[in-house]
Amino acid sequence: MDAFAILPLVNLERRRDGMRRWLLFVLPVLAWSLCAAALLTAPSAVPVDVPLPVEETPAPSSTPSGGLIALTFDDGPRRSTTTALLDGLAARGVQATFFLIGKQVAEYNQDLLQRMDAEGHQIGIHTYDHVMLSGLNAADFSAQVDKTRSLFQSILGHNGFLLRPPYGSTDPAVRSMAGCPIILWSIDPEDWDDQNADRVVEHVVSRAKDGDIILLHDIFPTSVEAALRIVDQLHARGFYFVTVEELFAARHITLEPGKVYRCAYP
């Protein structure tokens, strides 16, 4: 075969080789682009530390001044902050409801429990070690709830304690084994997060309605400050603070063992 006959074949092979090199460059770039586009358009995952949305009891559409509110505190008692809170509430003639950790009462603060009871505050159970109750077997549940109930009864000489599970976590077993009403909340300013008294006060005061149950924690100085400012500002708007039991009694609602309550809107 002469040179003129071979030349077209050489040119064809060169074109094929160039096409292969072009594809080897373009295909990876195209694949990377498609993956990036998919990532950008995919729905974002829920962050680990953000609680999933929960169904809440609808509040009244209007926000009139006046009404009844239950102020509740979790995770105490703590000697310094709980004492300051009790002093502030006593000066204002306000009763609240305290959901207490059994271990902290047994080891350090039996006298604070007695003071709360003597001054008309309501006492509730927040487990013995602040553990999540959902998923516990009967023995472990009893070690957290029944043990705390027995401790409080031995110190105060009476029963009738409400239950607030840590994190508000309940399931059918918790409701079955509770042995008392389960009290959650309708306003949670997450005072533990940034411990900013101004933000907590604004959050609660701007949302407060007749029948609300407010969740705070008496183990932070900023929460104690916020609680007393909330009382002062809502008093000025005609609200009265009552215990959880008094709130539901005023609504003629009988609290039932194992049933979950979040509010007592009229």
PDB file of C-alpha atoms in Angstrom:
ATOM      1  CA  MET A   1       0.000   0.000   0.000  1.00  0.00           C
ATOM      2  CA  ASP A   2       1.453   3.399  -0.966  1.00  0.00           C
ATOM      3  CA  ALA A   3       1.832   6.453   1.324  1.00  0.00           C
ATOM      4  CA  PHE A   4      -1.263   8.174  -0.052  1.00  0.00           C
ATOM      5  CA  ALA A   5      -3.413   5.167   0.796  1.00  0.00           C
ATOM      6  CA  ILE A   6      -2.003   4.915   4.378  1.00  0.00           C
ATOM      7  CA  LEU A   7      -2.376   8.631   5.232  1.00  0.00           C
ATOM      8  CA  PRO A   8      -6.211   8.647   5.694  1.00  0.00           C
ATOM      9  CA  LEU A   9      -5.919   5.656   8.069  1.00  0.00           C
ATOM     10  CA  VAL A  10      -3.273   7.438  10.147  1.00  0.00           C
ATOM     11  CA  ASN A  11      -5.395  10.558  10.387  1.00  0.00           C
ATOM     12  CA  LEU A  12      -8.436   8.501  11.453  1.00  0.00           C
ATOM     13  CA  GLU A  13      -6.461   6.768  14.194  1.00  0.00           C
ATOM     14  CA  ARG A  14      -5.186  10.129  15.434  1.00  0.00           C
ATOM     15  CA  ARG A  15      -8.753  11.472  15.617  1.00  0.00           C
ATOM     16  CA  ARG A  16      -9.884   8.389  17.557  1.00  0.00           C
ATOM     17  CA  ASP A  17      -6.978   8.769  20.007  1.00  0.00           C
ATOM     18  CA  GLY A  18      -7.835  12.438  20.559  1.00  0.00           C
ATOM     19  CA  MET A  19     -11.469  11.566  21.186  1.00  0.00           C
ATOM     20  CA  ARG A  20     -10.446   8.980  23.818  1.00  0.00           C
ATOM     21  CA  ARG A  21      -8.259  11.531  25.640  1.00  0.00           C
ATOM     22  CA  TRP A  22     -11.116  14.094  25.574  1.00  0.00           C
ATOM     23  CA  LEU A  23     -13.577  11.586  27.050  1.00  0.00           C
ATOM     24  CA  LEU A  24     -11.140  10.608  29.794  1.00  0.00           C
ATOM     25  CA  PHE A  25     -10.999  14.273  30.845  1.00  0.00           C
ATOM     26  CA  VAL A  26     -14.674  15.204  30.441  1.00  0.00           C
ATOM     27  CA  LEU A  27     -16.411  12.203  32.026  1.00  0.00           C
ATOM     28  CA  PRO A  28     -14.893  12.596  35.538  1.00  0.00           C
ATOM     29  CA  VAL A  29     -15.691  16.323  35.506  1.00  0.00           C
ATOM     30  CA  LEU A  30     -19.267  15.610  34.454  1.00  0.00           C
ATOM     31  CA  ALA A  31     -19.691  12.972  37.186  1.00  0.00           C
ATOM     32  CA  TRP A  32     -18.329  15.336  39.863  1.00  0.00           C
ATOM     33  CA  SER A  33     -20.709  18.086  38.719  1.00  0.00           C
ATOM     34  CA  LEU A  34     -23.733  15.806  38.947  1.00  0.00           C
ATOM     35  CA  CYS A  35     -22.797  14.692  42.489  1.00  0.00           C
ATOM     36  CA  ALA A  36     -22.299  18.268  43.639  1.00  0.00           C
ATOM     37  CA  ALA A  37     -25.671  19.305  42.225  1.00  0.00           C
ATOM     38  CA  ALA A  38     -27.359  16.424  44.027  1.00  0.00           C
ATOM     39  CA  LEU A  39     -25.777  17.412  47.331  1.00  0.00           C
ATOM     40  CA  LEU A  40     -26.828  21.044  46.945  1.00  0.00           C
ATOM     41  CA  THR A  41     -30.454  20.186  46.238  1.00  0.00           C
ATOM     42  CA  ALA A  42     -30.861  17.387  48.801  1.00  0.00           C
ATOM     43  CA  PRO A  43     -32.811  18.247  51.994  1.00  0.00           C
ATOM     44  CA  SER A  44     -30.515  18.986  54.946  1.00  0.00           C
ATOM     45  CA  ALA A  45     -30.385  16.517  57.840  1.00  0.00           C
ATOM     46  CA  VAL A  46     -31.719  17.461  61.273  1.00  0.00           C
ATOM     47  CA  PRO A  47     -28.774  18.462  63.505  1.00  0.00           C
ATOM     48  CA  VAL A  48     -28.083  15.980  66.280  1.00  0.00           C
ATOM     49  CA  ASP A  49     -28.521  18.477  69.113  1.00  0.00           C
ATOM     50  CA  VAL A  50     -31.775  20.002  67.843  1.00  0.00           C
ATOM     51  CA  PRO A  51     -34.929  18.344  69.226  1.00  0.00           C
ATOM     52  CA  LEU A  52     -37.373  17.078  66.659  1.00  0.00           C
ATOM     53  CA  PRO A  53     -40.615  19.033  66.377  1.00  0.00           C
ATOM     54  CA  VAL A  54     -43.321  17.920  68.798  1.00  0.00           C
ATOM     55  CA  GLU A  55     -47.028  18.501  68.675  1.00  0.00           C
ATOM     56  CA  GLU A  56     -48.034  21.252  71.092  1.00  0.00           C
ATOM     57  CA  THR A  57     -51.411  22.160  72.520  1.00  0.00           C
ATOM     58  CA  PRO A  58     -52.778  25.164  70.585  1.00  0.00           C
ATOM     59  CA  ALA A  59     -52.884  28.315  72.690  1.00  0.00           C
ATOM     60  CA  PRO A  60     -55.824  30.739  72.643  1.00  0.00           C
ATOM     61  CA  SER A  61     -55.705  33.085  69.680  1.00  0.00           C
ATOM     62  CA  SER A  62     -55.863  36.223  71.820  1.00  0.00           C
ATOM     63  CA  THR A  63     -53.390  37.306  74.486  1.00  0.00           C
ATOM     64  CA  PRO A  64     -55.456  39.095  77.159  1.00  0.00           C
ATOM     65  CA  SER A  65     -53.878  40.281  80.357  1.00  0.00           C
ATOM     66  CA  GLY A  66     -54.706  38.427  83.526  1.00  0.00           C
ATOM     67  CA  GLY A  67     -55.323  34.803  84.330  1.00  0.00           C
ATOM     68  CA  LEU A  68     -53.621  31.923  86.071  1.00  0.00           C
ATOM     69  CA  ILE A  69     -50.126  30.629  85.349  1.00  0.00           C
ATOM     70  CA  ALA A  70     -48.108  27.807  86.886  1.00  0.00           C
ATOM     71  CA  LEU A  71     -44.411  28.498  87.290  1.00  0.00           C
ATOM     72  CA  THR A  72     -42.410  25.254  87.429  1.00  0.00           C
ATOM     73  CA  PHE A  73     -38.742  24.475  88.046  1.00  0.00           C
ATOM     74  CA  ASP A  74     -36.672  21.404  87.135  1.00  0.00           C
ATOM     75  CA  ASP A  75     -33.348  19.845  88.151  1.00  0.00           C
ATOM     76  CA  GLY A  76     -33.013  21.262  91.675  1.00  0.00           C
ATOM     77  CA  PRO A  77     -32.583  21.773  94.421  1.00  0.00           C
ATOM     78  CA  ARG A  78     -29.255  23.583  94.467  1.00  0.00           C
ATOM     79  CA  ARG A  79     -28.361  25.226  97.755  1.00  0.00           C
ATOM     80  CA  SER A  80     -27.377  28.697  96.538  1.00  0.00           C
ATOM     81  CA  THR A  81     -29.774  29.310  93.666  1.00  0.00           C
ATOM     82  CA  THR A  82     -32.834  27.516  95.047  1.00  0.00           C
ATOM     83  CA  THR A  83     -32.531  29.381  98.344  1.00  0.00           C
ATOM     84  CA  ALA A  84     -32.371  32.714  96.519  1.00  0.00           C
ATOM     85  CA  LEU A  85     -35.400  31.729  94.446  1.00  0.00           C
ATOM     86  CA  LEU A  86     -37.430  30.691  97.488  1.00  0.00           C
ATOM     87  CA  ASP A  87     -36.570  33.994  99.166  1.00  0.00           C
ATOM     88  CA  GLY A  88     -37.708  35.941  96.098  1.00  0.00           C
ATOM     89  CA  LEU A  89     -40.938  33.984  95.723  1.00  0.00           C
ATOM     90  CA  ALA A  90     -41.722  34.389  99.433  1.00  0.00           C
ATOM     91  CA  ALA A  91     -41.243  38.151  99.186  1.00  0.00           C
ATOM     92  CA  ARG A  92     -43.806  38.199  96.357  1.00  0.00           C
ATOM     93  CA  GLY A  93     -46.278  35.771  97.911  1.00  0.00           C
ATOM     94  CA  VAL A  94     -45.913  33.348  94.992  1.00  0.00           C
ATOM     95  CA  GLN A  95     -46.159  29.561  95.068  1.00  0.00           C
ATOM     96  CA  ALA A  96     -44.513  27.447  92.385  1.00  0.00           C
ATOM     97  CA  THR A  97     -44.058  23.768  91.561  1.00  0.00           C
ATOM     98  CA  PHE A  98     -40.630  22.145  91.892  1.00  0.00           C
ATOM     99  CA  PHE A  99     -39.735  18.914  90.079  1.00  0.00           C
ATOM    100  CA  LEU A 100     -36.766  17.695  92.087  1.00  0.00           C
ATOM    101  CA  ILE A 101     -33.965  15.193  91.605  1.00  0.00           C
ATOM    102  CA  GLY A 102     -34.054  12.669  94.433  1.00  0.00           C
ATOM    103  CA  LYS A 103     -30.301  12.285  94.799  1.00  0.00           C
ATOM    104  CA  GLN A 104     -29.805  16.012  95.306  1.00  0.00           C
ATOM    105  CA  VAL A 105     -32.436  16.055  98.030  1.00  0.00           C
ATOM    106  CA  ALA A 106     -31.114  12.967  99.808  1.00  0.00           C
ATOM    107  CA  GLU A 107     -27.477  14.055  99.888  1.00  0.00           C
ATOM    108  CA  TYR A 108     -27.603  17.790 100.441  1.00  0.00           C
ATOM    109  CA  ASN A 109     -30.961  19.489 100.622  1.00  0.00           C
ATOM    110  CA  GLN A 110     -33.592  17.789 102.764  1.00  0.00           C
ATOM    111  CA  ASP A 111     -34.171  21.066 104.598  1.00  0.00           C
ATOM    112  CA  LEU A 112     -34.869  22.860 101.302  1.00  0.00           C
ATOM    113  CA  LEU A 113     -37.499  20.254 100.472  1.00  0.00           C
ATOM    114  CA  GLN A 114     -39.107  20.843 103.858  1.00  0.00           C
ATOM    115  CA  ARG A 115     -39.023  24.601 103.340  1.00  0.00           C
ATOM    116  CA  MET A 116     -40.685  24.318  99.914  1.00  0.00           C
ATOM    117  CA  ASP A 117     -43.468  22.216 101.383  1.00  0.00           C
ATOM    118  CA  ALA A 118     -43.942  24.482 104.416  1.00  0.00           C
ATOM    119  CA  GLU A 119     -44.176  27.602 102.223  1.00  0.00           C
ATOM    120  CA  GLY A 120     -46.932  26.150 100.055  1.00  0.00           C
ATOM    121  CA  HIS A 121     -44.972  25.106  96.984  1.00  0.00           C
ATOM    122  CA  GLN A 122     -45.888  21.897  95.218  1.00  0.00           C
ATOM    123  CA  ILE A 123     -43.352  19.076  95.007  1.00  0.00           C
ATOM    124  CA  GLY A 124     -42.859  16.842  91.985  1.00  0.00           C
ATOM    125  CA  ILE A 125     -40.584  13.966  90.992  1.00  0.00           C
ATOM    126  CA  HIS A 126     -37.869  14.462  88.360  1.00  0.00           C
ATOM    127  CA  THR A 127     -36.337  10.982  88.897  1.00  0.00           C
ATOM    128  CA  TYR A 128     -33.538  10.076  91.300  1.00  0.00           C
ATOM    129  CA  ASP A 129     -30.578  10.548  88.916  1.00  0.00           C
ATOM    130  CA  HIS A 130     -32.060  12.640  86.085  1.00  0.00           C
ATOM    131  CA  VAL A 131     -32.294   9.802  83.568  1.00  0.00           C
ATOM    132  CA  MET A 132     -34.600   9.345  80.599  1.00  0.00           C
ATOM    133  CA  LEU A 133     -37.496   7.121  81.635  1.00  0.00           C
ATOM    134  CA  SER A 134     -38.542   5.963  78.178  1.00  0.00           C
ATOM    135  CA  GLY A 135     -37.383   2.424  77.530  1.00  0.00           C
ATOM    136  CA  LEU A 136     -36.659   1.500  81.154  1.00  0.00           C
ATOM    137  CA  ASN A 137     -37.829  -1.829  82.523  1.00  0.00           C
ATOM    138  CA  ALA A 138     -40.013  -1.943  85.629  1.00  0.00           C
ATOM    139  CA  ALA A 139     -37.107  -2.372  88.052  1.00  0.00           C
ATOM    140  CA  ASP A 140     -35.096   0.525  86.640  1.00  0.00           C
ATOM    141  CA  PHE A 141     -38.194   2.725  86.481  1.00  0.00           C
ATOM    142  CA  SER A 142     -38.929   1.995  90.130  1.00  0.00           C
ATOM    143  CA  ALA A 143     -35.333   2.869  91.073  1.00  0.00           C
ATOM    144  CA  GLN A 144     -35.840   6.305  89.556  1.00  0.00           C
ATOM    145  CA  VAL A 145     -39.456   7.183  90.351  1.00  0.00           C
ATOM    146  CA  ASP A 146     -40.682   5.033  93.218  1.00  0.00           C
ATOM    147  CA  LYS A 147     -37.417   5.505  95.109  1.00  0.00           C
ATOM    148  CA  THR A 148     -37.758   9.275  94.819  1.00  0.00           C
ATOM    149  CA  ARG A 149     -41.410   9.139  95.835  1.00  0.00           C
ATOM    150  CA  SER A 150     -40.538   7.115  98.933  1.00  0.00           C
ATOM    151  CA  LEU A 151     -37.738   9.530  99.825  1.00  0.00           C
ATOM    152  CA  PHE A 152     -39.986  12.578  99.614  1.00  0.00           C
ATOM    153  CA  GLN A 153     -42.719  10.837 101.568  1.00  0.00           C
ATOM    154  CA  SER A 154     -40.287   9.884 104.348  1.00  0.00           C
ATOM    155  CA  ILE A 155     -39.117  13.500 104.678  1.00  0.00           C
ATOM    156  CA  LEU A 156     -42.463  15.272 104.343  1.00  0.00           C
ATOM    157  CA  GLY A 157     -44.867  12.699 105.751  1.00  0.00           C
ATOM    158  CA  HIS A 158     -47.270  12.797 102.822  1.00  0.00           C
ATOM    159  CA  ASN A 159     -47.592  11.581  99.220  1.00  0.00           C
ATOM    160  CA  GLY A 160     -49.328  13.020  96.170  1.00  0.00           C
ATOM    161  CA  PHE A 161     -46.267  13.985  94.115  1.00  0.00           C
ATOM    162  CA  LEU A 162     -46.544  14.715  90.395  1.00  0.00           C
ATOM    163  CA  LEU A 163     -44.055  13.383  87.822  1.00  0.00           C
ATOM    164  CA  ARG A 164     -42.115  15.261  85.174  1.00  0.00           C
ATOM    165  CA  PRO A 165     -39.899  12.891  83.154  1.00  0.00           C
ATOM    166  CA  PRO A 166     -36.508  14.352  82.213  1.00  0.00           C
ATOM    167  CA  TYR A 167     -36.530  15.805  78.690  1.00  0.00           C
ATOM    168  CA  GLY A 168     -40.323  15.404  78.682  1.00  0.00           C
ATOM    169  CA  SER A 169     -39.810  11.894  77.338  1.00  0.00           C
ATOM    170  CA  THR A 170     -42.754   9.534  77.756  1.00  0.00           C
ATOM    171  CA  ASP A 171     -43.960   6.305  76.206  1.00  0.00           C
ATOM    172  CA  PRO A 172     -46.797   3.867  76.995  1.00  0.00           C
ATOM    173  CA  ALA A 173     -44.691   2.104  79.652  1.00  0.00           C
ATOM    174  CA  VAL A 174     -43.883   5.391  81.407  1.00  0.00           C
ATOM    175  CA  ARG A 175     -47.540   6.347  81.450  1.00  0.00           C
ATOM    176  CA  SER A 176     -48.508   2.907  82.742  1.00  0.00           C
ATOM    177  CA  MET A 177     -45.937   2.838  85.553  1.00  0.00           C
ATOM    178  CA  ALA A 178     -46.054   6.514  86.567  1.00  0.00           C
ATOM    179  CA  GLY A 179     -48.548   6.071  89.396  1.00  0.00           C
ATOM    180  CA  CYS A 180     -49.394   9.779  89.246  1.00  0.00           C
ATOM    181  CA  PRO A 181     -50.199  12.533  86.717  1.00  0.00           C
ATOM    182  CA  ILE A 182     -47.408  13.497  84.290  1.00  0.00           C
ATOM    183  CA  ILE A 183     -46.856  17.247  83.912  1.00  0.00           C
ATOM    184  CA  LEU A 184     -45.048  18.752  80.926  1.00  0.00           C
ATOM    185  CA  TRP A 185     -45.202  22.418  79.869  1.00  0.00           C
ATOM    186  CA  SER A 186     -46.510  24.906  77.333  1.00  0.00           C
ATOM    187  CA  ILE A 187     -43.723  27.542  77.483  1.00  0.00           C
ATOM    188  CA  ASP A 188     -40.049  26.562  77.435  1.00  0.00           C
ATOM    189  CA  PRO A 189     -37.550  29.420  76.991  1.00  0.00           C
ATOM    190  CA  GLU A 190     -34.630  26.959  77.150  1.00  0.00           C
ATOM    191  CA  ASP A 191     -33.042  28.997  79.931  1.00  0.00           C
ATOM    192  CA  TRP A 192     -30.231  26.430  80.222  1.00  0.00           C
ATOM    193  CA  ASP A 193     -28.937  27.180  76.734  1.00  0.00           C
ATOM    194  CA  ASP A 194     -27.355  30.636  76.779  1.00  0.00           C
ATOM    195  CA  GLN A 195     -28.336  31.514  80.381  1.00  0.00           C
ATOM    196  CA  ASN A 196     -29.401  34.970  79.220  1.00  0.00           C
ATOM    197  CA  ALA A 197     -31.922  36.426  81.670  1.00  0.00           C
ATOM    198  CA  ASP A 198     -33.088  39.209  79.320  1.00  0.00           C
ATOM    199  CA  ARG A 199     -33.893  36.763  76.520  1.00  0.00           C
ATOM    200  CA  VAL A 200     -35.670  34.350  78.868  1.00  0.00           C
ATOM    201  CA  VAL A 201     -37.838  37.119  80.332  1.00  0.00           C
ATOM    202  CA  GLU A 202     -38.805  38.399  76.881  1.00  0.00           C
ATOM    203  CA  HIS A 203     -39.587  34.893  75.631  1.00  0.00           C
ATOM    204  CA  VAL A 204     -41.914  34.079  78.518  1.00  0.00           C
ATOM    205  CA  VAL A 205     -43.607  37.453  79.032  1.00  0.00           C
ATOM    206  CA  SER A 206     -44.363  37.890  75.330  1.00  0.00           C
ATOM    207  CA  ARG A 207     -46.062  34.463  75.148  1.00  0.00           C
ATOM    208  CA  ALA A 208     -47.749  34.105  78.543  1.00  0.00           C
ATOM    209  CA  LYS A 209     -51.458  33.261  78.492  1.00  0.00           C
ATOM    210  CA  ASP A 210     -54.066  32.188  80.983  1.00  0.00           C
ATOM    211  CA  GLY A 211     -53.475  28.498  81.725  1.00  0.00           C
ATOM    212  CA  ASP A 212     -49.815  28.251  80.731  1.00  0.00           C
ATOM    213  CA  ILE A 213     -47.259  26.050  82.472  1.00  0.00           C
ATOM    214  CA  ILE A 214     -43.806  27.660  82.338  1.00  0.00           C
ATOM    215  CA  LEU A 215     -40.637  25.556  82.471  1.00  0.00           C
ATOM    216  CA  LEU A 216     -37.488  26.978  84.094  1.00  0.00           C
ATOM    217  CA  HIS A 217     -34.531  25.567  86.044  1.00  0.00           C
ATOM    218  CA  ASP A 218     -33.643  26.701  89.558  1.00  0.00           C
ATOM    219  CA  ILE A 219     -29.974  25.677  89.278  1.00  0.00           C
ATOM    220  CA  PHE A 220     -28.821  28.732  87.276  1.00  0.00           C
ATOM    221  CA  PRO A 221     -28.469  32.233  88.780  1.00  0.00           C
ATOM    222  CA  THR A 222     -29.712  33.755  85.521  1.00  0.00           C
ATOM    223  CA  SER A 223     -32.852  31.602  85.661  1.00  0.00           C
ATOM    224  CA  VAL A 224     -33.593  32.745  89.204  1.00  0.00           C
ATOM    225  CA  GLU A 225     -33.194  36.362  88.117  1.00  0.00           C
ATOM    226  CA  ALA A 226     -35.399  35.762  85.090  1.00  0.00           C
ATOM    227  CA  ALA A 227     -38.085  33.984  87.127  1.00  0.00           C
ATOM    228  CA  LEU A 228     -38.476  36.858  89.578  1.00  0.00           C
ATOM    229  CA  ARG A 229     -38.566  39.429  86.781  1.00  0.00           C
ATOM    230  CA  ILE A 230     -41.199  37.330  84.992  1.00  0.00           C
ATOM    231  CA  VAL A 231     -43.298  37.261  88.162  1.00  0.00           C
ATOM    232  CA  ASP A 232     -43.043  41.038  88.569  1.00  0.00           C
ATOM    233  CA  GLN A 233     -43.920  41.803  84.940  1.00  0.00           C
ATOM    234  CA  LEU A 234     -46.827  39.360  84.726  1.00  0.00           C
ATOM    235  CA  HIS A 235     -48.163  40.491  88.105  1.00  0.00           C
ATOM    236  CA  ALA A 236     -48.286  43.978  86.632  1.00  0.00           C
ATOM    237  CA  ARG A 237     -50.417  42.579  83.784  1.00  0.00           C
ATOM    238  CA  GLY A 238     -52.881  40.992  86.175  1.00  0.00           C
ATOM    239  CA  PHE A 239     -51.652  37.395  86.213  1.00  0.00           C
ATOM    240  CA  TYR A 240     -51.700  35.210  89.322  1.00  0.00           C
ATOM    241  CA  PHE A 241     -49.217  32.439  89.957  1.00  0.00           C
ATOM    242  CA  VAL A 242     -50.490  29.113  91.285  1.00  0.00           C
ATOM    243  CA  THR A 243     -49.203  25.581  91.694  1.00  0.00           C
ATOM    244  CA  VAL A 244     -49.913  23.016  88.992  1.00  0.00           C
ATOM    245  CA  GLU A 245     -52.508  21.346  91.200  1.00  0.00           C
ATOM    246  CA  GLU A 246     -54.256  24.674  91.848  1.00  0.00           C
ATOM    247  CA  LEU A 247     -54.217  25.539  88.144  1.00  0.00           C
ATOM    248  CA  PHE A 248     -56.091  22.404  87.117  1.00  0.00           C
ATOM    249  CA  ALA A 249     -58.436  22.586  90.115  1.00  0.00           C
ATOM    250  CA  ALA A 250     -59.423  26.090  89.005  1.00  0.00           C
ATOM    251  CA  ARG A 251     -60.347  24.629  85.601  1.00  0.00           C
ATOM    252  CA  HIS A 252     -62.302  21.793  87.260  1.00  0.00           C
ATOM    253  CA  ILE A 253     -59.926  19.276  85.700  1.00  0.00           C
ATOM    254  CA  THR A 254     -59.155  16.171  87.738  1.00  0.00           C
ATOM    255  CA  LEU A 255     -55.555  15.086  87.232  1.00  0.00           C
ATOM    256  CA  GLU A 256     -55.397  11.362  86.476  1.00  0.00           C
ATOM    257  CA  PRO A 257     -52.457   8.973  87.015  1.00  0.00           C
ATOM    258  CA  GLY A 258     -50.573   8.198  83.832  1.00  0.00           C
ATOM    259  CA  LYS A 259     -52.134  11.005  81.839  1.00  0.00           C
ATOM    260  CA  VAL A 260     -49.951  13.749  80.313  1.00  0.00           C
ATOM    261  CA  TYR A 261     -50.830  17.425  80.842  1.00  0.00           C
ATOM    262  CA  ARG A 262     -49.198  20.424  79.157  1.00  0.00           C
ATOM    263  CA  CYS A 263     -51.466  23.343  80.034  1.00  0.00           C
ATOM    264  CA  ALA A 264     -54.880  24.293  81.368  1.00  0.00           C
ATOM    265  CA  TYR A 265     -56.184  26.794  78.861  1.00  0.00           C
ATOM    266  CA  PRO A 266     -59.751  27.934  79.605  1.00  0.00           C
TER     267      PRO A 266
END
